[in-house]
């Protein structure tokens, strides 16, 4: 049975990569793709099972599509992704409208499994995650940027995190397969490669017996073309001199690092089973800023971790005020069954979590504004991604802005092309975004 497939992707950029491969595999088998679920014969939901709010969103989406199936057009409703991997045994029982649940290690088999689903429920979730994708089949979501997943799984055992249970232990792709993929993406017009994994800085630990992200990056910067490489999800312990040397010496690698730190109170860091204490974290940030001047650092914190006291939270606020990160994301702690932290007492009430979340983000908003004001009058390189005919403004991002999570740069310009790098002089600064004018004569250069 061939037909039309709609694929809904929830969760993180790593899930998006999986969906892009799944779309390629489906199209290769002769199915049509639609973004309109009402027109689809088959609806696939690539779910997220990381924390409570994400799980709820996945379940709500499945139930919403189940209602659509009852109305008739959709004949097959299939769930894949992390919620399936985590709750594989209950999902089919709990949601009878589902025809199949396919785990994160089997989703690429999906096009061949469709025939098996006819008339009988299917549950396949045994396989560990594939990592060696067939790169030629990928359907890219974005025109000028792409996420490249370099590894799957995680060997770190943060006490609040269920990902190692879902994704298994750390498995790296080969340098050759990653390089081949980046070459193909760049030849197809991609201008920014975002390196992702649960922990990018442990890359190669299974293949080469030691963290080898610097070696991978050296292979990628050799690829011809004007494009940026951005490192996301760096784990603090593997950010060493070698890595900082490669970042500072390679124009292609943007001066940006995403390092989730989670907290700064030593007592909480210990309960989180995080690898560094507060002194070590502070030294690391100072070292990064010394070795790579002008680097933008993004980090993420969890507020309301079990037993977190006002004093612990105060330490976090003081740290954020003192170290003035360029970009900060925050999560309210989510009690995840099967994790050690879920058993800790007392759990922090939701109201307190929300109050601390709001306070932290308010303080960061002021810091971000001040940081942006320092950009006034400077000229920066911007990757131009879209144009707004109403405001007649181009929209892009600087090296300091990761896609989808950080700010944007709006600028005035003429004859600018999308998917190109331009020099932009900054004339206005907002909390998260910048405004400017393109520098003429136009120079299409990704790096100085
Ligand atoms: S490093 Fe990230 S994915 Fe791994 S256990 Fe910690 S929080 Fe989870």
PDB file of C-alpha atoms and ligand atoms in Angstrom, residues 154 156-158 160-161 163-164 198 235 262 274, ligand 1:
ATOM      1  CA  UNK A 154      25.230   8.867  26.857  1.00  0.00           C
ATOM      2  CA  UNK A 156      27.230  10.202  31.910  1.00  0.00           C
ATOM      3  CA  UNK A 157      24.791   9.401  34.723  1.00  0.00           C
ATOM      4  CA  UNK A 158      23.327  12.726  35.744  1.00  0.00           C
ATOM      5  CA  UNK A 160      17.931  13.598  37.106  1.00  0.00           C
ATOM      6  CA  UNK A 161      18.196  12.363  33.526  1.00  0.00           C
ATOM      7  CA  UNK A 163      18.224   9.712  28.530  1.00  0.00           C
ATOM      8  CA  UNK A 164      20.789   6.950  29.173  1.00  0.00           C
ATOM      9  CA  UNK A 198      23.671  14.083  23.959  1.00  0.00           C
ATOM     10  CA  UNK A 235      30.039  18.325  28.488  1.00  0.00           C
ATOM     11  CA  UNK A 262      22.934  22.785  35.346  1.00  0.00           C
ATOM     12  CA  UNK A 274      27.690  16.295  37.830  1.00  0.00           C
TER      13      UNK A 274
HETATM   14  S1  LIG B   1      25.001  14.445  29.918  1.00  0.00           S
HETATM   15 FE1  LIG B   1      22.989  15.089  29.257  1.00  0.00          FE
HETATM   16  S2  LIG B   1      22.075  13.298  28.279  1.00  0.00           S
HETATM   17 FE2  LIG B   1      23.819  12.597  29.485  1.00  0.00          FE
HETATM   18  S3  LIG B   1      22.959  11.964  31.449  1.00  0.00           S
HETATM   19 FE3  LIG B   1      23.651  14.100  31.643  1.00  0.00          FE
HETATM   20  S4  LIG B   1      21.859  15.364  31.162  1.00  0.00           S
HETATM   21 FE4  LIG B   1      21.443  13.277  30.422  1.00  0.00          FE
END
